[in-house]
mmCIF file of C-alpha atoms in Angstrom:
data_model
loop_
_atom_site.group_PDB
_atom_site.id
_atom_site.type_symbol
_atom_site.label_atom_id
_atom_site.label_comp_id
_atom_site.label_asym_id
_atom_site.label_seq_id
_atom_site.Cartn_x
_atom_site.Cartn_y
_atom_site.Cartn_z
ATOM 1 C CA UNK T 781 0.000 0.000 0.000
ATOM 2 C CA UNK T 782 0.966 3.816 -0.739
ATOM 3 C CA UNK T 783 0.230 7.126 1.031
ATOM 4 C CA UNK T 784 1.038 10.118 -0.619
ATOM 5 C CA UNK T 785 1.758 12.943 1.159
ATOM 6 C CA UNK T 786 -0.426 15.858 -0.930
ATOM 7 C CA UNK T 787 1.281 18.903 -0.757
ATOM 8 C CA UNK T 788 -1.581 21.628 -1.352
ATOM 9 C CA UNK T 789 -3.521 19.951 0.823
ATOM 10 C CA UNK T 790 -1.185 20.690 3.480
ATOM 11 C CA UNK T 791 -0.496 24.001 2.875
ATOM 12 C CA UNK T 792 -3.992 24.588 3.904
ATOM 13 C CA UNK T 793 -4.211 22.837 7.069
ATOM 14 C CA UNK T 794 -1.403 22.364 8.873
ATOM 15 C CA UNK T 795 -1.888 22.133 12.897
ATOM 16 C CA UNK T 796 0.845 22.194 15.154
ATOM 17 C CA UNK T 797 1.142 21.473 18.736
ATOM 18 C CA UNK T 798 3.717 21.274 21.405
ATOM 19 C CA UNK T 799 4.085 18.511 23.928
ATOM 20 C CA UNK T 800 5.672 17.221 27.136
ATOM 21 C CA UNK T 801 6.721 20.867 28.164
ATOM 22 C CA UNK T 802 6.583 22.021 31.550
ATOM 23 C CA UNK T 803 4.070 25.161 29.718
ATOM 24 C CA UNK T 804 2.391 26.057 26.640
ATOM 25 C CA UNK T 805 5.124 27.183 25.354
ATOM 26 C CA UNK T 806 7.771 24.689 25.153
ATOM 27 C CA UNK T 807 7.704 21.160 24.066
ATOM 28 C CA UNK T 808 8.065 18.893 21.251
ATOM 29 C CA UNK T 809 7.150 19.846 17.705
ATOM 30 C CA UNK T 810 4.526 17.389 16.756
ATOM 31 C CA UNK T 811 3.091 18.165 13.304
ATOM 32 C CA UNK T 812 -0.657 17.013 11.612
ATOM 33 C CA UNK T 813 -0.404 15.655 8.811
ATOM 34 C CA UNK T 814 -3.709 13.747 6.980
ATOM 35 C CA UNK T 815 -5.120 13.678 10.673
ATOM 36 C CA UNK T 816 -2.003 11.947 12.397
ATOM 37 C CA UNK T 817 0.109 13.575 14.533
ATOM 38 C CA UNK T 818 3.791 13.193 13.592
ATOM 39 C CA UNK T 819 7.444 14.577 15.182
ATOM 40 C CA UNK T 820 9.890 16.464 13.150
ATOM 41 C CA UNK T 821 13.451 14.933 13.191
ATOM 42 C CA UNK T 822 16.179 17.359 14.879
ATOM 43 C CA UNK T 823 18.949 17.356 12.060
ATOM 44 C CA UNK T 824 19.780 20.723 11.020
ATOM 45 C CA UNK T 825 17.835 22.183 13.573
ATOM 46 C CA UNK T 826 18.316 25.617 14.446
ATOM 47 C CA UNK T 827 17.035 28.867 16.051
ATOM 48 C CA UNK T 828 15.157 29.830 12.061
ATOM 49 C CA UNK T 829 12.913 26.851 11.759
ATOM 50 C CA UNK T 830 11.664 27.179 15.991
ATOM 51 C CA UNK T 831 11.078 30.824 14.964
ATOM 52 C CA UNK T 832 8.631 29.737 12.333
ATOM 53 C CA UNK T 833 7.061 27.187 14.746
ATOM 54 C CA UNK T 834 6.341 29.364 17.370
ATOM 55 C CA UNK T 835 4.824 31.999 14.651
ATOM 56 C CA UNK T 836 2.682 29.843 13.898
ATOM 57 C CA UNK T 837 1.060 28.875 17.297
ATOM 58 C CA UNK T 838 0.761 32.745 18.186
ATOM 59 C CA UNK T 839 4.213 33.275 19.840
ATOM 60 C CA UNK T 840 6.435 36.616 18.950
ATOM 61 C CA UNK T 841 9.263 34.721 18.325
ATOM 62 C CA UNK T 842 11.445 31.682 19.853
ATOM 63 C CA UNK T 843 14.207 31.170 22.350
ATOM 64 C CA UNK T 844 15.409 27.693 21.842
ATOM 65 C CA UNK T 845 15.553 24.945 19.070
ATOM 66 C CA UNK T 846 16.277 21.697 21.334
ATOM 67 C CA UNK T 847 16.233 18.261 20.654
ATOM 68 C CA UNK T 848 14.202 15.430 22.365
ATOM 69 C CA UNK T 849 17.698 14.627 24.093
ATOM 70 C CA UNK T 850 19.124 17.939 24.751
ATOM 71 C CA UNK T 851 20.215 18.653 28.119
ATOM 72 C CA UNK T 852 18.848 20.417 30.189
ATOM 73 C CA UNK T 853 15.136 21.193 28.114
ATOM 74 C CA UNK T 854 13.932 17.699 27.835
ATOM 75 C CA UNK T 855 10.466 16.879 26.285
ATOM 76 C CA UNK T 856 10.286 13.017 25.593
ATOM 77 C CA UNK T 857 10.013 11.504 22.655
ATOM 78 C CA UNK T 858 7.158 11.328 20.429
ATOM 79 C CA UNK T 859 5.468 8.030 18.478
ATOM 80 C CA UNK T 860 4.335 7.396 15.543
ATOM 81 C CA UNK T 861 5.452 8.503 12.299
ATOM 82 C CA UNK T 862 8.473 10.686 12.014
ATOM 83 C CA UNK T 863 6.771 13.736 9.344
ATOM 84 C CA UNK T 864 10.075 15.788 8.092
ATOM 85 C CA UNK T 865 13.657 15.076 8.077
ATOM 86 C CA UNK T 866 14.348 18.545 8.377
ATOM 87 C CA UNK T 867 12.881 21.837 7.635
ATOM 88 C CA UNK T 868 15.637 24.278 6.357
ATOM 89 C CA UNK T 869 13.805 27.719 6.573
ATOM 90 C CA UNK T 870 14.981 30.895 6.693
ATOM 91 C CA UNK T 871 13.061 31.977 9.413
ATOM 92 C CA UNK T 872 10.805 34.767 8.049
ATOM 93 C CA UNK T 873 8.212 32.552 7.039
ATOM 94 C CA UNK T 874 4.698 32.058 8.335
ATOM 95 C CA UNK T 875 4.200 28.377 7.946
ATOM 96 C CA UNK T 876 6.178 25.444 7.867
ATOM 97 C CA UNK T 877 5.140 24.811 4.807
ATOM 98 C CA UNK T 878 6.523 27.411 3.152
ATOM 99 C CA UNK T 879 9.707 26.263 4.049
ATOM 100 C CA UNK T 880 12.155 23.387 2.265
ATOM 101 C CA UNK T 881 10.873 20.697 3.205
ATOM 102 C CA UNK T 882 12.429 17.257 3.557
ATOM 103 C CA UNK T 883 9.793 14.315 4.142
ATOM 104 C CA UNK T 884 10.015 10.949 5.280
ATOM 105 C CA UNK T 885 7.921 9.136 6.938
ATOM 106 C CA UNK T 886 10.223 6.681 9.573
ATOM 107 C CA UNK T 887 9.208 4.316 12.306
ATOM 108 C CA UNK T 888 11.561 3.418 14.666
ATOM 109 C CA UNK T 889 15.009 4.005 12.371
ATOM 110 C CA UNK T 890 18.513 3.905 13.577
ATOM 111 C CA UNK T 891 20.456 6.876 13.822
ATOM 112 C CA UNK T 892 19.544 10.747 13.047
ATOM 113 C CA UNK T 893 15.574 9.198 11.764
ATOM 114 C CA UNK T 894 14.627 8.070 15.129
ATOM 115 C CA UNK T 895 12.297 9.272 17.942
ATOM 116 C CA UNK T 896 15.030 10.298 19.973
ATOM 117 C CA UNK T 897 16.088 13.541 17.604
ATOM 118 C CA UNK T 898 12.278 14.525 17.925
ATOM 119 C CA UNK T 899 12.740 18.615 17.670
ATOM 120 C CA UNK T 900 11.811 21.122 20.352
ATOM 121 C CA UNK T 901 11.118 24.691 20.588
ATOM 122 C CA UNK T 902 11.173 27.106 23.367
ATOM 123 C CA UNK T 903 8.850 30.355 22.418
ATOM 124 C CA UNK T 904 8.728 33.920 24.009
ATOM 125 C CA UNK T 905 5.502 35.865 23.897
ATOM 126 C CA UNK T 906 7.105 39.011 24.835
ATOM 127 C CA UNK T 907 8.602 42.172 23.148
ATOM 128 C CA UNK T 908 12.033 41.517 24.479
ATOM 129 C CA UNK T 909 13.825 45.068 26.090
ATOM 130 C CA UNK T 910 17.032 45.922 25.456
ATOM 131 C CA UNK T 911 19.963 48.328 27.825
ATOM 132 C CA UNK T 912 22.800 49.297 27.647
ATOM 133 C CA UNK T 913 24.591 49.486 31.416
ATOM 134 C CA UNK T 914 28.211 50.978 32.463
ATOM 135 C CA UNK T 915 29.085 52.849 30.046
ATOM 136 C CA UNK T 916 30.400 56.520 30.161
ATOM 137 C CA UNK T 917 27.771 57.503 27.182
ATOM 138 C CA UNK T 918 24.174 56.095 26.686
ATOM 139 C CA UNK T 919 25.237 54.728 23.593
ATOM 140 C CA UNK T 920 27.689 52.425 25.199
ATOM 141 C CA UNK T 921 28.123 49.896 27.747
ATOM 142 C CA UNK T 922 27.144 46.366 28.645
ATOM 143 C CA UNK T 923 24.759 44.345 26.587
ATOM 144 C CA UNK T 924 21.463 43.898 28.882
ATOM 145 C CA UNK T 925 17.913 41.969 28.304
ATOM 146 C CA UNK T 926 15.258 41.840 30.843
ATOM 147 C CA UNK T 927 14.388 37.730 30.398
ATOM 148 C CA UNK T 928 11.992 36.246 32.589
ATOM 149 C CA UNK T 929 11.088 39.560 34.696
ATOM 150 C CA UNK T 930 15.008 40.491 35.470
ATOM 151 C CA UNK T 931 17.646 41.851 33.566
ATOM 152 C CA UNK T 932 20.219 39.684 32.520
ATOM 153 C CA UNK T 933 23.610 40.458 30.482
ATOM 154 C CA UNK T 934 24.521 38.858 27.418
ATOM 155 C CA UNK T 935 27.131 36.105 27.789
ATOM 156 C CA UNK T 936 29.746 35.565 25.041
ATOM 157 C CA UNK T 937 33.534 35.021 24.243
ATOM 158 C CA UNK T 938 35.793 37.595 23.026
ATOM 159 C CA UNK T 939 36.616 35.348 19.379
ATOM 160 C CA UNK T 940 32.478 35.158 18.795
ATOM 161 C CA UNK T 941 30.721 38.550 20.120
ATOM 162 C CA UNK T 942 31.892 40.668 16.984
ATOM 163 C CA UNK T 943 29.908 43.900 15.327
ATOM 164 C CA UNK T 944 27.447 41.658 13.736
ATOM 165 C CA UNK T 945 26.239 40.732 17.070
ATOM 166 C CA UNK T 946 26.484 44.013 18.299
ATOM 167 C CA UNK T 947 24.398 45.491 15.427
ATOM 168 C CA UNK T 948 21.886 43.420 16.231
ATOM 169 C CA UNK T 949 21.439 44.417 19.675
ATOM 170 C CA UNK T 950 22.185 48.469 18.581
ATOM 171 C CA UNK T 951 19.067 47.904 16.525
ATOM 172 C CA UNK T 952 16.561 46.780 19.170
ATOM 173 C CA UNK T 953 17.850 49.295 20.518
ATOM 174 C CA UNK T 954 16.989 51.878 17.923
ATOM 175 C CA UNK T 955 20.085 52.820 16.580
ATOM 176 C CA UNK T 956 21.588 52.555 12.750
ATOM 177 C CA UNK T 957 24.478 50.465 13.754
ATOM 178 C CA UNK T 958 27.410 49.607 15.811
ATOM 179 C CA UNK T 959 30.119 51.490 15.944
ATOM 180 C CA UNK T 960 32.085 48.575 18.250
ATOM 181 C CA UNK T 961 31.431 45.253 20.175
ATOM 182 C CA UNK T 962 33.306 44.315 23.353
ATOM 183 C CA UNK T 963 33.796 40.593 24.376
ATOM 184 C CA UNK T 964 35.656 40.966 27.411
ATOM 185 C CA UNK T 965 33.998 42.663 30.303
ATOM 186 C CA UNK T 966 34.637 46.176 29.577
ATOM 187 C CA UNK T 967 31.734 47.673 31.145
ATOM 188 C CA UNK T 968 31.921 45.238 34.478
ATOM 189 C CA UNK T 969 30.358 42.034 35.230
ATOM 190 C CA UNK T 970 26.231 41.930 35.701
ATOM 191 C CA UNK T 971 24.608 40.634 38.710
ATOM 192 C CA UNK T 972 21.882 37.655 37.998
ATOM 193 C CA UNK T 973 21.386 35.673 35.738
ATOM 194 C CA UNK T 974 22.796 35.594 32.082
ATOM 195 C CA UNK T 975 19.122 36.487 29.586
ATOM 196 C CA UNK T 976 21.259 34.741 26.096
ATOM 197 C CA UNK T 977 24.430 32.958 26.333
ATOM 198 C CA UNK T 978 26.630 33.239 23.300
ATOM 199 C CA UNK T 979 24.339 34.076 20.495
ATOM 200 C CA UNK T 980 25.811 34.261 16.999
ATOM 201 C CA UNK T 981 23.834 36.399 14.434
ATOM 202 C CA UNK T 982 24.240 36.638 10.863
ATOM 203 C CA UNK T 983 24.051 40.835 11.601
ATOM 204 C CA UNK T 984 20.703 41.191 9.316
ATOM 205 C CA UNK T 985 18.405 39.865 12.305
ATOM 206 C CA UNK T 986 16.126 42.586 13.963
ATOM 207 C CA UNK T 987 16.552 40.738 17.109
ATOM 208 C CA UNK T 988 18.671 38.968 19.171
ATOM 209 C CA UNK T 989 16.331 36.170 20.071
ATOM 210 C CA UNK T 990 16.443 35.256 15.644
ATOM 211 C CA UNK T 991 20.318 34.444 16.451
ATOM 212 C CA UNK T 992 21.433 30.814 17.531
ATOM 213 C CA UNK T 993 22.695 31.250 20.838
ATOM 214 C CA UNK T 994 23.189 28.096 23.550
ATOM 215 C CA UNK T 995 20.470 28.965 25.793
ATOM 216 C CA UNK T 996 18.704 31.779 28.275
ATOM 217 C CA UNK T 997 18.583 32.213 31.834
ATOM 218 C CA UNK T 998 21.808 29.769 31.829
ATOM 219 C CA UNK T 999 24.792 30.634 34.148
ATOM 220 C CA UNK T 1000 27.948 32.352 32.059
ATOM 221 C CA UNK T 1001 30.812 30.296 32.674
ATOM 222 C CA UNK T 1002 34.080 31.410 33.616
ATOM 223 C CA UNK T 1003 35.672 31.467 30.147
ATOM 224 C CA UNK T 1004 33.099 33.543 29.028
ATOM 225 C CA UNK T 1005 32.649 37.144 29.515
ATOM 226 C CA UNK T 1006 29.665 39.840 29.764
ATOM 227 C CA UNK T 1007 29.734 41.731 26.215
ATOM 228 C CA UNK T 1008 29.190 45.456 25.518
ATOM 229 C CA UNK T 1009 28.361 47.497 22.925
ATOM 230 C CA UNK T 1010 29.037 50.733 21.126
ATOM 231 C CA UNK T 1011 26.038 51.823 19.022
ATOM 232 C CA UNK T 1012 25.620 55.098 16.540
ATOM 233 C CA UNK T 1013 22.293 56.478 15.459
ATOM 234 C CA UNK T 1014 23.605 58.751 11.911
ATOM 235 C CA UNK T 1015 23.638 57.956 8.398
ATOM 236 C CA UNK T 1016 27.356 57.123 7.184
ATOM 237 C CA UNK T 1017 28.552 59.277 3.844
ATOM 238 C CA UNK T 1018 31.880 57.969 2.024
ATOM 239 C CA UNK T 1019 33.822 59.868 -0.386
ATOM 240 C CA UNK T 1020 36.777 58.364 -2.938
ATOM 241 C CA UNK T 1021 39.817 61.515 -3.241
ATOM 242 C CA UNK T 1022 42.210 60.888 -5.842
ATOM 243 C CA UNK T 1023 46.117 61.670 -5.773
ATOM 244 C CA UNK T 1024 44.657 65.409 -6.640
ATOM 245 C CA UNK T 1025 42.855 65.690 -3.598
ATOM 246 C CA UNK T 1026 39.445 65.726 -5.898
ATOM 247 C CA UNK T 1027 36.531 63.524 -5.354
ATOM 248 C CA UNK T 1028 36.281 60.920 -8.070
ATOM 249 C CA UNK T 1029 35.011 57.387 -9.285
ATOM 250 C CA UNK T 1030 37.977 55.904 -7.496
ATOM 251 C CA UNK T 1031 40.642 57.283 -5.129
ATOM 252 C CA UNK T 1032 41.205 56.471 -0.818
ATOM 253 C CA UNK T 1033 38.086 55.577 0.846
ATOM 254 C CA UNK T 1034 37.124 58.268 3.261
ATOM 255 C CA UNK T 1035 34.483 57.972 5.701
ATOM 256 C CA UNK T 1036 31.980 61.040 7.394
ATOM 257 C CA UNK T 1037 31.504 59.597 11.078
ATOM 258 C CA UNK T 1038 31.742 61.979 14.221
ATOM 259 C CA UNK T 1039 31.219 64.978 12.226
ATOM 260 C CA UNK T 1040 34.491 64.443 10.795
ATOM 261 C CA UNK T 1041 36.127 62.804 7.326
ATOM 262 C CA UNK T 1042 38.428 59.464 8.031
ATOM 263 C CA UNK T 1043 39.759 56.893 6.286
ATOM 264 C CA UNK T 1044 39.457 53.071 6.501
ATOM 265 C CA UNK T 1045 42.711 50.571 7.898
ATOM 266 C CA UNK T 1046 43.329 48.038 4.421
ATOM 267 C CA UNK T 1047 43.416 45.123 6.886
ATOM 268 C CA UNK T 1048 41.608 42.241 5.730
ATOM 269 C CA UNK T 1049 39.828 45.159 2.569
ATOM 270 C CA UNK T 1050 39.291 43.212 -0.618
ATOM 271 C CA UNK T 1051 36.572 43.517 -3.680
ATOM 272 C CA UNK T 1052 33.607 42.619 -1.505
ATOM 273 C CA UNK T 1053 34.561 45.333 0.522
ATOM 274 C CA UNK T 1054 35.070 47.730 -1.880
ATOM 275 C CA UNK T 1055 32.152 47.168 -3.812
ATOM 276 C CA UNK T 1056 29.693 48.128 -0.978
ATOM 277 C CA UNK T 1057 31.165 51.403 -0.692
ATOM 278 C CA UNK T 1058 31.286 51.538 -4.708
ATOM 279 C CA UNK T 1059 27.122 51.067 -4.009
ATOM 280 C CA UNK T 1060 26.957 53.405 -1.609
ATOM 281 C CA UNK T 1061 27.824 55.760 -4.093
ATOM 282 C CA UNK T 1062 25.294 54.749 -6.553
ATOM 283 C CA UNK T 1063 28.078 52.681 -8.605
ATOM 284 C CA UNK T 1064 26.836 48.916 -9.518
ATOM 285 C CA UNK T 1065 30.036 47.465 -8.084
ATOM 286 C CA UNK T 1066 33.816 47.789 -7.718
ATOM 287 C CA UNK T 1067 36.346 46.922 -10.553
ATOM 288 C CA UNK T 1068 39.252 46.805 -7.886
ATOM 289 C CA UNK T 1069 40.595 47.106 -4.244
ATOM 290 C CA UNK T 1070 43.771 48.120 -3.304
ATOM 291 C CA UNK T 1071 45.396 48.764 0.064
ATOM 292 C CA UNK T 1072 48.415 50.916 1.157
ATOM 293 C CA UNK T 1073 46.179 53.466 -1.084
#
């Protein structure tokens, strides 16, 4: 005998529901599909595809993507058939099904296809807030989110809390961007709880919570360190001089921050570089880079 999974009609009914958490919600992803409830297998798992899970059942936005087995959030394991192999979405969708979808349909398989990788999700229903603490301006210090009614620093390490992380948090903030992210205690150590330990954002999230991160409310460990921030609310102008001193379609980058025209250090500057500044100045993209200009 065959059952085919039909793909329309599941795009238009689709319940989810979570199970075995210790409140609504948390739990297991279980999945409906033809009227039987299913699991979701945990490979490639992440932070994107719990964010469209708990969008769907209501929630602003999720804090976790855990596994069946993953200490310490544990939420059994399901039965019956296994629904996806994995989801792979980008996170902005509204349903599951919009997402890229892998299907199987397992019972009791060996290895990643088994009962014990069922997928969790942890979801917020909050509008998470966002300080910045210590510093000697209120556009600086250390990286703050009030988590489970207290505030709570941010936990990283020096190597992983870089300005894509901190533009992130400059944004909930309300600012344009970061201007610079510390990873090593500069603005002192909280008290309390850590709210997200060692989240790693892609930089084009709108909030921290989108990143992966290993947990909230967790305890920072002693290798890691409470990160700060340095955030900027302006709109950044660049300029190319020539040898002349005469603005041009090429020349030394120069940058208005500060109220004041800089330049840029050529460590690490290559074409990718060079051809967002080439956009910023309404070129299509950059023939070359060069350093020691």
């Amino acid at each position: 005998a065959v059952k085919c999974f039909d793909p329309h009609t599941f795009k238009r009914n689709i319940p989810v529901r979570l199970v075995g958490g210790s409140h609504s919600a948390e739990g297991r992803v279980e999945v409906n599909v033809d009227g039987e409830w299913g699991t979701i297998n945990y490979q490639y798992w992440d932070i994107r595809d719990a964010t469209v899970i708990c969008r769907m059942l209501g929630f602003q936005f999720a804090l976790q993507a855990r596994g069946a087995n993953s200490y310490p959030f544990r939420f059994g394991i399901g039965s019956g058939p296994i629904w996806f192999g994995y989801l792979n979405c980008l996170g902005s969708e509204e349903s599951i099904a919009d997402c890229n979808i892998y299907t199987t349909n397992l019972y009791g398989y060996s290895g990643y296809y088994s009962h014990s990788y069922d997928a969790g999700v942890i979801c917020y229903a909050k509008k998470l807030q966002a300080r910045l603490v210590g510093g000697s301006q209120s556009n600086e210090g250390r990286a703050e989110i009030f988590y489970n009614n207290a505030w709570g620093s941010v936990c990283g390490f020096s190597s992983e809390w870089d300005i894509r992380e901190a533009n992130v948090f400059c944004k909930m903030l309300g600012y344009t961007f970061a201007i610079r992210a510390w990873g090593s205690g500069q603005f002192g150590e909280g008290s309390g709880t850590t709210s997200v330990y060692r989240p790693q954002c892609t930089g084009t999230e709108a909030n921290i919570a989108e990143c992966n991160n290993n947990g909230w409310g967790v305890s920072c460990s002693s290798s890691y360190r409470d990160v700060g921030v340095g955030c900027a609310n302006q709109t950044v102008s660049v300029r190319l001089i020539d040898a002349d001193g005469i603005q041009s379609h090429e020349g030394r980058v120069e940058v208005y921050y500060n109220n004041t025209w800089g330049t840029i250090c050529d460590n690490g500057w290559d074409i990718r570089d060079a051809t967002v500044v080439c956009r910023m100045l309404g070129y299509p993209f950059a023939i070359f880079s060069r350093t020691s200009a």
